[in-house]
Short mmCIF file of C-alpha atoms and ligand atoms in Angstrom, two decimals:
data_model
loop_
_atom_site.label_atom_id
_atom_site.label_comp_id
_atom_site.label_asym_id
_atom_site.label_seq_id
_atom_site.Cartn_x
_atom_site.Cartn_y
_atom_site.Cartn_z
CA MET A 765 -0.28 0.02 0.29
CA ASN A 766 1.35 3.39 -0.99
CA TYR A 767 0.78 6.85 0.44
CA SER A 768 0.70 10.51 -0.56
CA ASP A 769 0.58 11.96 2.52
CA ILE A 770 0.68 11.51 6.60
CA LYS A 771 -0.64 15.06 8.51
CA TYR A 772 0.05 15.94 12.32
CA ALA A 773 -1.87 17.98 14.40
CA ASP A 774 -4.33 17.70 11.92
CA MET A 775 -7.31 19.92 12.87
CA ILE A 776 -10.10 19.32 9.82
CA ASN A 777 -10.98 16.44 9.05
CA GLY A 778 -13.00 14.35 12.05
CA GLU A 779 -13.37 15.55 15.42
CA GLY A 780 -10.58 16.16 17.60
CA ILE A 781 -6.53 16.80 17.14
CA ARG A 782 -5.59 13.75 14.82
CA VAL A 783 -3.26 12.50 12.70
CA SER A 784 -4.49 11.56 8.83
CA LEU A 785 -3.25 9.08 6.77
CA PHE A 786 -3.52 9.90 3.05
CA VAL A 787 -3.76 6.53 1.38
CA SER A 788 -2.90 6.04 -2.40
CA GLY A 789 -5.38 4.33 -5.38
CA CYS A 790 -9.00 5.23 -5.97
CA ASP A 791 -11.67 4.00 -8.66
CA HIS A 792 -14.40 5.79 -8.09
CA PHE A 793 -13.48 8.70 -10.35
CA CYS A 794 -15.26 11.42 -8.92
CA ASP A 795 -16.08 14.44 -11.21
CA GLY A 796 -14.24 16.92 -9.20
CA CYS A 797 -12.41 15.12 -7.00
CA PHE A 798 -10.06 17.04 -4.26
CA ASN A 799 -7.12 14.46 -4.60
CA LYS A 800 -7.00 12.68 -8.37
CA VAL A 801 -3.51 12.49 -8.15
CA SER A 802 -3.70 9.57 -5.51
CA TRP A 803 -6.29 7.58 -8.10
CA ASP A 804 -3.09 5.61 -8.99
CA LYS A 805 -1.92 3.37 -6.08
CA ASN A 806 0.94 3.33 -7.15
CA TYR A 807 1.64 7.55 -6.49
CA GLY A 808 3.54 8.24 -3.71
CA LYS A 809 5.42 6.07 -0.94
CA PRO A 810 5.10 2.74 0.82
CA PHE A 811 3.25 2.14 3.91
CA THR A 812 6.36 1.25 6.17
CA LYS A 813 6.63 -0.76 9.41
CA GLU A 814 8.55 2.67 10.26
CA ARG A 815 6.06 5.49 8.58
CA GLU A 816 3.50 3.01 11.39
CA LYS A 817 5.88 3.25 14.16
CA GLU A 818 6.28 7.25 13.31
CA ILE A 819 2.75 7.79 13.80
CA PHE A 820 3.02 5.35 16.82
CA ASP A 821 5.73 7.31 18.77
CA TYR A 822 3.87 10.77 17.54
CA PHE A 823 1.22 9.07 20.20
CA LYS A 824 2.89 8.28 22.67
CA LYS A 825 4.50 12.16 23.04
CA TYR A 826 1.48 13.60 22.32
CA GLY A 827 -1.37 11.30 23.09
CA GLU A 828 -3.12 13.16 25.91
CA SER A 829 -3.90 15.79 23.17
CA LEU A 830 -4.60 13.79 19.98
CA ARG A 831 -8.33 12.62 19.70
CA GLY A 832 -7.68 9.90 16.75
CA ILE A 833 -6.09 8.87 13.63
CA SER A 834 -8.21 9.31 10.15
CA LEU A 835 -7.77 7.14 6.92
CA LEU A 836 -8.46 9.04 3.98
CA GLY A 837 -7.08 8.68 0.18
CA GLY A 838 -7.88 8.19 -2.47
CA ASP A 839 -10.03 5.56 -0.67
CA PRO A 840 -8.96 3.29 1.70
CA THR A 841 -11.54 0.65 1.01
CA PHE A 842 -9.63 0.16 -2.31
CA PRO A 843 -8.42 -3.75 -3.28
CA ASP A 844 -5.04 -3.17 -2.01
CA ASN A 845 -5.47 -0.93 0.81
CA ILE A 846 -7.46 -3.71 2.91
CA GLU A 847 -5.71 -5.99 4.19
CA PRO A 848 -2.51 -3.57 5.12
CA LEU A 849 -5.23 -1.45 6.92
CA ILE A 850 -6.24 -3.71 8.98
CA GLU A 851 -3.34 -4.75 9.99
CA PHE A 852 -2.23 -1.46 10.97
CA LEU A 853 -5.57 -0.32 12.49
CA GLU A 854 -5.48 -3.52 14.81
CA ASN A 855 -2.12 -2.81 15.83
CA PHE A 856 -2.99 0.97 16.59
CA LYS A 857 -6.15 -0.34 19.19
CA LYS A 858 -3.80 -2.49 20.98
CA GLU A 859 -1.09 0.24 21.57
CA PHE A 860 -3.50 3.41 22.02
CA PRO A 861 -7.80 1.62 22.43
CA SER A 862 -9.09 4.87 24.04
CA LYS A 863 -8.40 6.55 20.56
CA ASP A 864 -11.12 6.59 17.74
CA VAL A 865 -10.43 5.84 14.10
CA TRP A 866 -12.82 7.69 11.19
CA LEU A 867 -12.10 6.31 7.61
CA TRP A 868 -13.34 7.97 4.21
CA SER A 869 -15.21 6.03 1.39
CA GLY A 870 -15.86 6.72 -2.14
CA PHE A 871 -18.26 3.15 -1.01
CA THR A 872 -22.25 3.47 0.75
CA TRP A 873 -22.71 1.76 4.19
CA GLU A 874 -24.62 -0.61 1.88
CA GLN A 875 -22.01 -1.44 -1.12
CA ILE A 876 -18.88 -2.06 2.18
CA ASN A 877 -21.87 -4.22 4.14
CA GLU A 878 -22.22 -6.42 0.70
CA ASP A 879 -18.11 -7.45 0.56
CA LEU A 880 -16.43 -9.10 3.93
CA GLN A 881 -13.68 -8.10 4.02
CA LYS A 882 -14.93 -4.14 4.43
CA ILE A 883 -17.24 -4.96 7.14
CA LYS A 884 -13.96 -6.44 8.95
CA LEU A 885 -11.35 -2.64 7.84
CA ILE A 886 -14.98 -0.68 8.82
CA SER A 887 -15.70 -2.41 11.97
CA LEU A 888 -12.40 -1.43 13.55
CA CYS A 889 -13.59 2.53 12.99
CA ASP A 890 -15.69 4.76 14.92
CA ILE A 891 -16.66 6.81 12.09
CA LEU A 892 -16.89 6.07 8.55
CA VAL A 893 -17.53 9.30 6.26
CA ASP A 894 -19.27 7.62 2.71
CA GLY A 895 -19.69 7.62 -0.61
CA LYS A 896 -18.56 9.30 -3.81
CA PHE A 897 -18.23 13.11 -4.46
CA VAL A 898 -20.96 13.92 -6.27
CA GLU A 899 -19.45 17.54 -7.66
CA ASN A 900 -23.95 19.01 -8.49
CA LEU A 901 -24.82 17.54 -4.38
CA LYS A 902 -21.94 19.47 -3.18
CA ASN A 903 -21.85 21.68 -0.69
CA LEU A 904 -19.33 24.37 1.06
CA SER A 905 -20.75 24.17 4.78
CA LEU A 906 -21.25 20.60 5.09
CA LYS A 907 -18.48 19.60 7.96
CA TRP A 908 -16.17 16.50 7.58
CA ARG A 909 -17.94 15.97 4.42
CA GLY A 910 -17.50 17.59 -0.17
CA SER A 911 -21.72 16.60 -0.67
CA LEU A 912 -25.36 16.07 0.51
CA ASN A 913 -25.33 12.17 -0.57
CA GLN A 914 -22.31 11.52 1.75
CA ARG A 915 -22.88 10.47 5.68
CA VAL A 916 -21.32 11.02 9.33
CA ILE A 917 -21.78 7.58 9.71
CA ASP A 918 -21.47 6.09 13.79
CA VAL A 919 -20.30 2.50 13.01
CA LYS A 920 -20.71 0.71 16.19
CA GLN A 921 -24.29 2.15 16.27
CA SER A 922 -25.21 1.55 12.94
CA MET A 923 -23.95 -2.00 13.20
CA ARG A 924 -25.74 -2.55 16.38
CA PHE A 925 -29.06 -1.28 15.01
CA LYS A 926 -28.78 -2.68 11.88
CA LYS A 927 -29.23 0.65 9.91
CA VAL A 928 -26.89 4.02 9.21
CA VAL A 929 -26.86 6.05 12.43
S1 SF4 B 690 -14.19 8.77 -3.67
FE1 SF4 B 690 -12.41 10.59 -3.24
S2 SF4 B 690 -10.66 10.53 -3.73
FE2 SF4 B 690 -11.94 9.04 -4.94
S3 SF4 B 690 -12.14 9.61 -7.31
FE3 SF4 B 690 -14.02 10.18 -4.91
S4 SF4 B 690 -14.15 11.92 -4.34
FE4 SF4 B 690 -11.58 11.37 -5.37
#
């Protein structure tokens, strides 16, 4: 899995102060995409164990002020990214069980729930922002999403009640 950027002390992508990891690879090809370079899964650099350690060290150093980690892209649910991110999140949650995880996917909640690997990844997250960016539904006043079709979903509650919360 490649990544294009890691933003430390990010206050834009999710609640609180966070670390945001932008992975490469996306086949949704949304018109008006904010990050077209990341469609190519080979864009950026390989996400190595050293990068993972850097992120974990940052949480160890500044953990008290950090709320959690955000996974964006590209698309974290792009096929090549799922297994590496499951491994990364399992390690992250072992080390930092009180921190939350936000993930942005071009797939909808319903589409994710048709795919066991995607479900496994999403079940390690707290918040899912779902769906493609739709240019003619773009709304700059929305928090954490670009277009009206996208939803900010509480993963645990949605799994518990078997409907989108
Ligand atoms: S899902 Fe996100 S990264 Fe992928 S094309 Fe759409 S806006 Fe761009």
